[in-house]
Short mmCIF file of C-alpha atoms in Angstrom, two decimals:
data_model
loop_
_atom_site.label_atom_id
_atom_site.label_comp_id
_atom_site.label_asym_id
_atom_site.label_seq_id
_atom_site.Cartn_x
_atom_site.Cartn_y
_atom_site.Cartn_z
CA MET A 1 34.28 -12.47 10.28
CA HIS A 2 32.98 -15.75 9.05
CA SER A 3 32.34 -16.04 5.25
CA VAL A 4 29.25 -18.62 5.59
CA LEU A 5 26.12 -16.94 6.37
CA PHE A 6 23.99 -19.51 7.23
CA SER A 7 24.02 -23.45 6.78
CA PHE A 8 20.98 -25.38 5.43
CA THR A 9 19.86 -27.64 2.60
CA ALA A 10 20.04 -25.87 -0.82
CA LEU A 11 16.70 -25.22 -2.27
CA ALA A 12 17.94 -24.22 -5.74
CA GLY A 13 17.31 -25.96 -9.18
CA LEU A 14 20.20 -28.10 -10.69
CA ALA A 15 21.39 -25.10 -12.84
CA ALA A 16 21.68 -22.58 -9.95
CA ALA A 17 24.76 -22.12 -8.08
CA LYS A 18 23.04 -20.73 -5.16
CA LYS A 19 21.89 -21.63 -1.74
CA CYS A 20 18.43 -20.49 -0.58
CA MET A 21 16.55 -20.27 2.72
CA ASN A 22 12.79 -19.86 2.92
CA ALA A 23 11.18 -18.24 5.94
CA THR A 24 8.14 -16.48 7.37
CA VAL A 25 9.49 -13.40 9.07
CA PRO A 26 6.97 -11.29 11.50
CA VAL A 27 7.60 -7.63 11.16
CA THR A 28 5.95 -5.25 13.85
CA ILE A 29 5.35 -2.13 11.85
CA SER A 30 3.30 1.15 12.07
CA ALA A 31 2.12 3.64 9.37
CA ARG A 32 -0.17 6.60 8.53
CA THR A 33 -2.42 5.02 6.29
CA GLY A 34 -5.32 6.72 4.40
CA VAL A 35 -9.06 6.38 5.18
CA PHE A 36 -10.78 6.30 2.13
CA GLY A 37 -14.57 6.29 3.27
CA ASN A 38 -15.90 7.86 -0.08
CA VAL A 39 -15.63 4.79 -1.68
CA ALA A 40 -17.11 1.57 -1.13
CA VAL A 41 -15.21 -1.82 -1.43
CA PRO A 42 -16.29 -3.42 -4.70
CA GLN A 43 -18.68 -6.35 -4.26
CA THR A 44 -19.07 -7.38 -7.78
CA ASN A 45 -16.98 -7.43 -11.06
CA LEU A 46 -19.13 -4.50 -12.33
CA GLU A 47 -18.56 -2.53 -9.22
CA ALA A 48 -14.73 -3.35 -9.61
CA THR A 49 -15.16 -1.80 -13.10
CA VAL A 50 -16.82 1.30 -11.81
CA PHE A 51 -13.83 1.71 -9.33
CA ILE A 52 -11.28 1.50 -12.18
CA GLN A 53 -13.35 3.97 -14.04
CA ASN A 54 -13.43 6.45 -11.24
CA MET A 55 -9.52 5.93 -10.61
CA THR A 56 -8.77 6.73 -14.66
CA GLN A 57 -10.79 9.54 -15.28
CA GLN A 58 -8.62 12.43 -16.51
CA GLY A 59 -8.74 15.94 -14.85
CA ARG A 60 -9.45 14.64 -11.14
CA ASN A 61 -7.73 13.03 -8.41
CA PHE A 62 -9.92 10.18 -7.44
CA SER A 63 -7.82 9.16 -4.45
CA GLN A 64 -8.07 12.63 -3.00
CA ILE A 65 -11.90 12.55 -3.53
CA ALA A 66 -12.08 9.18 -1.85
CA LEU A 67 -9.99 10.21 1.23
CA THR A 68 -11.73 11.16 4.30
CA ASP A 69 -9.08 11.16 7.07
CA TYR A 70 -5.75 9.51 8.13
CA ALA A 71 -5.13 6.86 10.75
CA THR A 72 -2.42 4.89 12.23
CA THR A 73 -2.34 1.14 11.14
CA ALA A 74 -0.03 -0.82 13.34
CA GLY A 75 0.55 -4.60 14.04
CA THR A 76 2.67 -7.64 13.52
CA TYR A 77 2.48 -9.02 9.77
CA ASP A 78 3.91 -12.21 8.45
CA ILE A 79 6.21 -11.88 5.69
CA SER A 80 7.22 -14.77 3.40
CA ALA A 81 10.55 -14.26 2.21
CA LYS A 82 13.30 -15.89 0.52
CA PHE A 83 17.29 -15.23 1.28
CA CYS A 84 19.70 -16.57 -1.13
CA GLN A 85 23.56 -16.59 -1.40
CA PRO A 86 26.00 -17.66 -3.50
CA ASP A 87 27.20 -21.30 -3.28
CA ASN A 88 30.48 -21.60 -1.74
CA SER A 89 30.63 -17.87 -1.10
CA ASN A 90 33.89 -16.85 0.49
CA SER A 91 33.20 -13.08 0.93
CA THR A 92 33.76 -11.71 4.29
CA ASN A 93 31.86 -8.46 3.65
CA PRO A 94 29.02 -9.53 1.27
CA THR A 95 26.45 -6.99 -0.30
CA VAL A 96 22.73 -8.08 -0.16
CA GLN A 97 20.00 -6.87 -2.64
CA VAL A 98 16.57 -6.41 -1.34
CA LEU A 99 14.01 -7.26 -4.11
CA THR A 100 10.51 -5.95 -4.15
CA HIS A 101 8.04 -7.04 -7.05
CA GLY A 102 5.55 -5.10 -8.26
CA ILE A 103 1.63 -5.57 -8.87
CA GLY A 104 0.51 -8.80 -10.66
CA PHE A 105 3.59 -10.85 -9.31
CA ASP A 106 5.02 -12.32 -6.07
CA LYS A 107 8.50 -12.96 -5.14
CA THR A 108 9.09 -15.69 -7.70
CA TYR A 109 9.28 -12.71 -10.29
CA TRP A 110 12.89 -12.69 -9.18
CA ASP A 111 13.58 -16.46 -9.36
CA LEU A 112 11.42 -17.56 -12.35
CA SER A 113 12.07 -21.61 -12.33
CA TYR A 114 10.70 -21.68 -15.93
CA ASN A 115 13.27 -23.52 -18.34
CA ASN A 116 15.64 -24.46 -15.40
CA TYR A 117 15.82 -21.08 -13.98
CA ASN A 118 16.95 -19.61 -17.37
CA TYR A 119 15.10 -16.40 -16.53
CA SER A 120 16.08 -16.14 -12.78
CA TYR A 121 17.34 -12.74 -11.78
CA ILE A 122 18.60 -14.09 -8.41
CA ASP A 123 20.65 -16.73 -10.38
CA VAL A 124 22.62 -13.68 -12.10
CA ALA A 125 22.85 -11.78 -9.08
CA THR A 126 24.25 -14.92 -6.91
CA ALA A 127 26.58 -15.45 -9.55
CA ALA A 128 28.08 -11.88 -9.30
CA GLY A 129 28.52 -12.61 -5.82
CA TYR A 130 25.41 -11.04 -4.34
CA CYS A 131 23.28 -12.23 -1.59
CA THR A 132 19.45 -11.60 -2.06
CA LEU A 133 16.40 -11.11 -0.08
CA SER A 134 12.98 -11.41 -2.01
CA PHE A 135 9.66 -11.50 -0.30
CA ASP A 136 5.88 -11.31 -1.05
CA ARG A 137 4.61 -7.84 -0.26
CA LEU A 138 1.78 -7.69 2.11
CA GLY A 139 -1.46 -8.79 0.67
CA VAL A 140 0.28 -11.02 -1.78
CA GLY A 141 1.35 -14.86 -1.93
CA ASN A 142 2.18 -16.36 1.45
CA SER A 143 2.53 -13.01 3.35
CA SER A 144 -0.10 -11.58 5.46
CA HIS A 145 -3.36 -10.52 4.08
CA GLY A 146 -5.44 -7.81 5.43
CA GLU A 147 -8.55 -5.48 4.95
CA PRO A 148 -8.18 -4.29 1.05
CA ARG A 149 -9.03 -0.63 1.43
CA ASP A 150 -7.60 0.99 4.61
CA GLU A 151 -4.90 -1.33 5.55
CA ILE A 152 -3.18 -2.87 2.88
CA GLN A 153 -1.70 0.24 1.22
CA SER A 154 1.70 1.59 0.24
CA PHE A 155 2.34 3.34 3.16
CA LEU A 156 2.32 0.05 5.51
CA GLU A 157 4.38 -1.92 2.60
CA VAL A 158 7.15 0.57 2.81
CA GLU A 159 7.29 0.02 6.70
CA ALA A 160 7.52 -3.47 5.95
CA LEU A 161 10.41 -3.05 3.35
CA HIS A 162 11.99 -0.77 6.22
CA ALA A 163 11.88 -3.49 8.92
CA LEU A 164 13.32 -6.24 6.68
CA THR A 165 16.09 -4.02 5.71
CA MET A 166 16.92 -3.01 9.32
CA MET A 167 17.08 -6.66 10.10
CA LEU A 168 19.70 -7.33 7.41
CA ARG A 169 21.72 -4.22 8.59
CA ASN A 170 21.32 -5.20 12.55
CA GLY A 171 21.90 -8.87 11.77
CA THR A 172 18.62 -10.05 13.16
CA TYR A 173 17.35 -11.55 10.08
CA PRO A 174 16.14 -15.05 10.98
CA GLY A 175 18.87 -17.63 10.19
CA VAL A 176 21.30 -15.36 8.67
CA ASN A 177 24.55 -14.98 10.98
CA HIS A 178 25.65 -11.54 9.33
CA ALA A 179 25.13 -7.91 9.64
CA PHE A 180 25.23 -6.34 6.24
CA GLN A 181 27.33 -3.16 5.78
CA THR A 182 26.13 -2.83 2.20
CA VAL A 183 22.30 -3.03 1.26
CA THR A 184 21.07 -2.21 -2.19
CA HIS A 185 17.57 -2.20 -3.19
CA VAL A 186 16.00 -3.32 -6.45
CA GLY A 187 12.42 -2.95 -7.22
CA HIS A 188 9.95 -3.66 -10.01
CA SER A 189 7.23 -1.43 -10.90
CA PHE A 190 5.23 -0.68 -7.58
CA GLY A 191 8.04 -2.30 -5.76
CA SER A 192 10.22 0.46 -7.24
CA ALA A 193 7.73 3.03 -6.37
CA GLN A 194 7.93 1.36 -2.76
CA THR A 195 11.83 1.51 -2.86
CA PHE A 196 11.64 5.27 -4.14
CA ALA A 197 9.46 6.04 -1.28
CA LEU A 198 11.69 4.05 1.41
CA VAL A 199 14.97 6.05 0.51
CA ASN A 200 13.11 9.36 0.60
CA MET A 201 12.01 8.44 4.30
CA TYR A 202 15.11 6.91 5.23
CA PRO A 203 17.83 8.34 3.08
CA GLU A 204 20.73 6.38 4.79
CA ILE A 205 19.03 2.82 4.53
CA SER A 206 20.15 1.96 0.96
CA ASN A 207 23.78 2.16 -0.54
CA GLY A 208 22.37 2.06 -4.11
CA ILE A 209 18.85 1.60 -5.61
CA VAL A 210 17.58 0.13 -8.90
CA LEU A 211 14.29 1.22 -10.12
CA SER A 212 12.98 -1.14 -12.82
CA GLY A 213 9.76 -0.49 -14.58
CA PHE A 214 9.45 3.01 -13.19
CA SER A 215 9.39 6.76 -14.17
CA ILE A 216 8.09 9.96 -12.70
CA ASN A 217 5.62 10.40 -15.41
CA SER A 218 2.22 8.97 -14.37
CA SER A 219 0.37 9.94 -17.57
CA PHE A 220 0.20 6.21 -18.64
CA VAL A 221 -0.69 4.63 -15.32
CA SER A 222 -4.44 4.80 -16.58
CA SER A 223 -3.46 2.33 -19.42
CA PHE A 224 -2.23 -0.20 -17.00
CA MET A 225 -5.44 0.21 -15.12
CA THR A 226 -8.13 -0.10 -17.84
CA GLY A 227 -5.97 -2.64 -19.82
CA GLY A 228 -5.84 -5.02 -16.78
CA ASN A 229 -9.94 -5.17 -17.00
CA PHE A 230 -9.71 -5.78 -13.26
CA MET A 231 -11.93 -8.14 -11.53
CA LEU A 232 -12.36 -9.56 -7.97
CA ALA A 233 -9.76 -11.98 -7.42
CA ASN A 234 -11.98 -14.46 -5.53
CA THR A 235 -14.22 -14.73 -8.58
CA ASN A 236 -11.66 -14.73 -11.54
CA ALA A 237 -9.50 -17.51 -9.90
CA PRO A 238 -11.82 -18.86 -7.16
CA VAL A 239 -9.57 -22.14 -6.67
CA ARG A 240 -6.72 -20.02 -5.62
CA PHE A 241 -8.19 -17.06 -4.21
CA GLY A 242 -11.84 -17.93 -3.10
CA ASN A 243 -12.91 -20.24 -0.23
CA THR A 244 -12.73 -23.37 -2.40
CA THR A 245 -11.38 -26.51 -0.78
CA ALA A 246 -10.07 -29.74 -2.57
CA MET A 247 -13.28 -31.48 -1.26
CA MET A 248 -15.43 -28.94 -2.77
CA ILE A 249 -13.43 -29.45 -6.19
CA GLN A 250 -13.90 -33.12 -6.19
CA GLU A 251 -17.56 -32.77 -5.56
CA LEU A 252 -17.83 -30.64 -8.57
CA VAL A 253 -15.70 -32.98 -10.64
CA ASN A 254 -17.78 -35.93 -9.64
CA ALA A 255 -20.88 -34.28 -10.85
CA SER A 256 -19.52 -33.21 -14.04
CA PRO A 257 -18.81 -35.00 -17.42
CA LEU A 258 -15.11 -34.80 -16.65
CA ALA A 259 -15.31 -37.33 -13.80
CA ASP A 260 -14.38 -40.37 -16.07
CA TYR A 261 -11.40 -38.40 -17.31
CA LEU A 262 -10.02 -37.65 -13.98
CA THR A 263 -10.37 -41.04 -12.36
CA GLY A 264 -7.17 -41.78 -10.17
CA VAL A 265 -6.39 -38.11 -10.05
CA ASP A 266 -5.50 -36.92 -6.69
CA LEU A 267 -7.32 -33.69 -6.02
CA SER A 268 -6.82 -33.60 -2.45
CA VAL A 269 -3.33 -32.21 -3.08
CA ILE A 270 -4.99 -28.75 -4.28
CA PRO A 271 -4.31 -26.19 -1.60
CA PRO A 272 -7.37 -24.40 -0.09
CA GLY A 273 -8.11 -21.06 -1.64
CA GLN A 274 -6.75 -18.07 0.29
CA GLY A 275 -10.45 -16.87 0.81
CA LEU A 276 -9.63 -13.22 -0.20
CA PRO A 277 -12.17 -10.63 0.48
CA ASN A 278 -13.96 -8.36 -1.95
CA GLY A 279 -11.54 -5.64 -2.69
CA TYR A 280 -8.54 -7.73 -3.87
CA LEU A 281 -8.56 -7.24 -7.66
CA ILE A 282 -6.81 -8.98 -10.36
CA ASN A 283 -6.07 -8.57 -14.12
CA ASN A 284 -8.77 -10.48 -16.11
CA ASN A 285 -6.97 -12.94 -18.54
CA ILE A 286 -3.81 -13.86 -20.23
CA GLU A 287 -4.62 -11.30 -22.83
CA ALA A 288 -4.76 -8.39 -20.22
CA LEU A 289 -1.40 -9.84 -18.86
CA GLN A 290 0.19 -9.52 -22.32
CA LEU A 291 -0.89 -5.94 -22.79
CA LEU A 292 0.38 -4.90 -19.19
CA PHE A 293 3.80 -6.67 -19.40
CA LEU A 294 4.77 -8.25 -22.43
CA TYR A 295 6.34 -6.98 -25.81
CA PRO A 296 4.93 -8.70 -28.73
CA GLY A 297 7.19 -11.37 -30.15
CA TYR A 298 9.92 -11.19 -27.70
CA PHE A 299 8.73 -13.72 -24.94
CA ASP A 300 8.35 -17.29 -24.67
CA PRO A 301 4.48 -18.01 -24.98
CA MET A 302 4.70 -20.71 -22.47
CA LEU A 303 6.16 -18.31 -20.01
CA GLU A 304 3.25 -16.10 -20.53
CA VAL A 305 1.02 -19.01 -19.69
CA LEU A 306 2.90 -19.57 -16.28
CA GLY A 307 2.41 -15.60 -15.56
CA GLU A 308 -1.17 -15.97 -16.04
CA GLN A 309 -1.30 -19.29 -13.86
CA THR A 310 0.68 -17.62 -11.03
CA LYS A 311 -0.68 -13.96 -11.19
CA GLN A 312 -1.26 -12.08 -8.02
CA PRO A 313 -3.99 -9.67 -6.91
CA VAL A 314 -3.75 -6.14 -5.91
CA THR A 315 -5.64 -4.20 -3.03
CA ILE A 316 -7.92 -1.37 -4.03
CA GLY A 317 -6.08 0.48 -0.97
CA GLU A 318 -2.87 -0.28 -3.16
CA LEU A 319 -4.27 1.43 -6.11
CA LEU A 320 -5.62 4.18 -4.23
CA THR A 321 -1.97 4.92 -2.91
CA LEU A 322 -0.10 4.03 -6.09
CA GLY A 323 0.62 7.73 -6.88
CA ALA A 324 2.24 8.44 -3.08
CA VAL A 325 5.50 8.80 -4.50
CA PRO A 326 7.60 11.81 -3.47
CA THR A 327 8.08 14.63 -6.08
CA MET A 328 11.37 15.42 -4.70
CA ASN A 329 13.52 12.81 -3.14
CA ASN A 330 16.02 13.21 -0.18
CA TYR A 331 18.15 10.12 -1.43
CA ALA A 332 21.79 11.11 -2.59
CA GLY A 333 23.32 7.53 -3.50
CA PRO A 334 23.64 5.79 -6.71
CA VAL A 335 20.34 5.23 -8.83
CA LEU A 336 19.79 3.22 -11.84
CA VAL A 337 16.59 3.47 -13.57
CA ILE A 338 15.95 0.43 -16.22
CA ASN A 339 12.88 0.11 -18.26
CA GLY A 340 11.87 -1.98 -21.26
CA ASN A 341 11.56 0.14 -24.54
CA GLY A 342 7.93 -0.95 -24.66
CA ASP A 343 7.01 -0.37 -21.11
CA VAL A 344 3.18 0.54 -20.99
CA PRO A 345 2.43 2.12 -17.48
CA TYR A 346 5.43 4.25 -17.11
CA CYS A 347 6.41 5.05 -20.70
CA GLY A 348 3.12 4.70 -22.69
CA GLY A 349 4.70 1.82 -24.74
CA ASP A 350 7.55 4.00 -26.06
CA CYS A 351 10.09 4.98 -23.51
CA SER A 352 11.95 7.30 -26.21
CA ALA A 353 9.06 9.33 -26.99
CA THR A 354 9.75 12.17 -24.34
CA GLY A 355 8.54 15.18 -26.59
CA ASN A 356 11.69 16.81 -25.21
CA PRO A 357 14.97 16.73 -27.33
CA MET A 358 16.95 17.47 -23.98
CA LEU A 359 15.53 14.33 -22.46
CA PRO A 360 16.83 11.13 -23.96
CA SER A 361 14.13 8.90 -22.51
CA ILE A 362 11.25 9.00 -20.14
CA PRO A 363 13.26 7.03 -17.38
CA ALA A 364 15.97 9.68 -17.61
CA GLY A 365 13.51 12.31 -16.36
CA VAL A 366 13.69 10.45 -12.85
CA LYS A 367 16.97 12.39 -12.18
CA MET A 368 14.77 15.62 -11.67
CA ALA A 369 13.21 14.23 -8.63
CA LEU A 370 16.63 13.34 -7.13
CA PRO A 371 18.49 16.71 -6.86
CA LYS A 372 20.94 15.22 -4.25
CA VAL A 373 22.19 12.43 -6.68
CA GLN A 374 25.47 13.40 -8.40
CA ALA A 375 24.99 13.07 -12.29
CA SER A 376 28.01 10.65 -12.26
CA ASP A 377 25.79 8.62 -9.78
CA PHE A 378 22.73 8.20 -11.89
CA MET A 379 21.94 6.10 -15.04
CA ALA A 380 18.82 5.62 -17.13
CA TYR A 381 18.84 2.57 -19.45
CA VAL A 382 16.12 1.33 -21.73
CA GLN A 383 16.34 -2.18 -22.86
CA PRO A 384 15.29 -3.17 -26.27
CA ASN A 385 12.60 -5.51 -27.34
CA THR A 386 11.13 -5.43 -23.85
CA GLY A 387 7.82 -4.65 -22.14
CA HIS A 388 7.10 -3.75 -18.68
CA GLY A 389 7.67 -7.19 -16.91
CA ILE A 390 11.54 -7.18 -17.89
CA ASN A 391 11.92 -10.71 -16.34
CA PHE A 392 9.54 -12.58 -18.55
CA HIS A 393 11.39 -11.60 -21.82
CA TYR A 394 13.86 -13.43 -24.18
CA ASN A 395 16.76 -10.97 -23.24
CA ALA A 396 16.00 -10.58 -19.57
CA THR A 397 19.50 -11.77 -18.43
CA ALA A 398 20.83 -8.75 -20.51
CA ALA A 399 19.10 -6.33 -18.47
CA TYR A 400 20.05 -8.41 -15.24
CA LYS A 401 23.75 -8.01 -16.21
CA ILE A 402 23.24 -4.23 -16.76
CA ILE A 403 22.06 -4.10 -13.11
CA GLN A 404 24.95 -6.00 -11.77
CA ASN A 405 27.50 -3.95 -13.52
CA PHE A 406 25.97 -0.64 -12.46
CA LEU A 407 26.34 -1.90 -8.74
CA SER A 408 29.71 -3.04 -9.54
CA SER A 409 31.00 0.16 -10.87
CA LYS A 410 29.79 2.14 -7.71
CA ASN A 411 31.71 -0.32 -5.61
CA LEU A 412 28.53 -1.83 -4.32
CA GLY A 413 29.70 -5.30 -5.00
CA SER A 414 30.59 -8.02 -2.28
CA LYS A 415 34.19 -7.52 -0.90
CA TYR A 416 36.63 -10.45 -0.74
#
């Protein structure tokens, strides 16, 4: 068996001992999706606010109220993905980690370039000998976008994750000359929920899973929705998500007092907006981002600015299917749940406040939904001085090493 998986020019930064390949990967998928005919797609920011108010009202399930039917959604979608392997790897039986990001981010969550990749999860994973596949979920980044209510939903995205995983297992992932025998899955937040759903539907698909920013306690998700003050993405960031072109920006600048200050600046390099339709929402501002993802005093303020500049939208269809997580899971393999101690959406800001002396942390409660997982194969860890967006904190790499050590302890590392 050849140890070299692929051959190409390294895309990594100077400090990163990894080789990476970007690809647009078509996946042909089909899923049973909800038809939410009892809720209109928000057309204004005020209507987006009403939608969130409906979603967060206690004592009722608005997703169930909005649901009028089910349909089969099928098609071929493009997934923007990044495959990385250790530089100079000599593994004959490598393990690949499939990385699924959450709401508000894209695949760069796993490979933050800030401060010379000092916060890169992929750097730590590849240094430990793993290959990684990160990707933009449907509706995000450079992957396919679609109708925001009845198409881009969790159900369809789980099938995209399944398709990518099977490519890795079958040796059909573009440009990678290997069929992986050992595949693990690492998720964050909504990406963890999709990982959790994936292994319930396909219990043999993963040799081990890591659920970061996750719990089965949904009591606090409404805090996430209201705290984000969600708006239409195409009005909140029109240059990125509207129909704005470089020519339009140049005309606006020329007609403004800024014209003299920007003389000689080439605005033609600004990429065109994605033209997202109404129904793609986004957290309002940097203050909302901090509330949702960051633990005060334990992050670099400039990384927070980067998070605001690169924030990504969520569809109302995703929010309507956010709770589509199995209450009992068929999976029987190793599971690590890792949360920041100040995680807002899944711990209410304090992962130790369980109200149950027999339950050491809220993440530990996930074991109750995994009856087939042996106690020795389950671990819950609370990362100190950390919020929901673990990768954006000063001590992120400590959490990364917990993950690598857990996988290694379950004999899921690359073999040499």
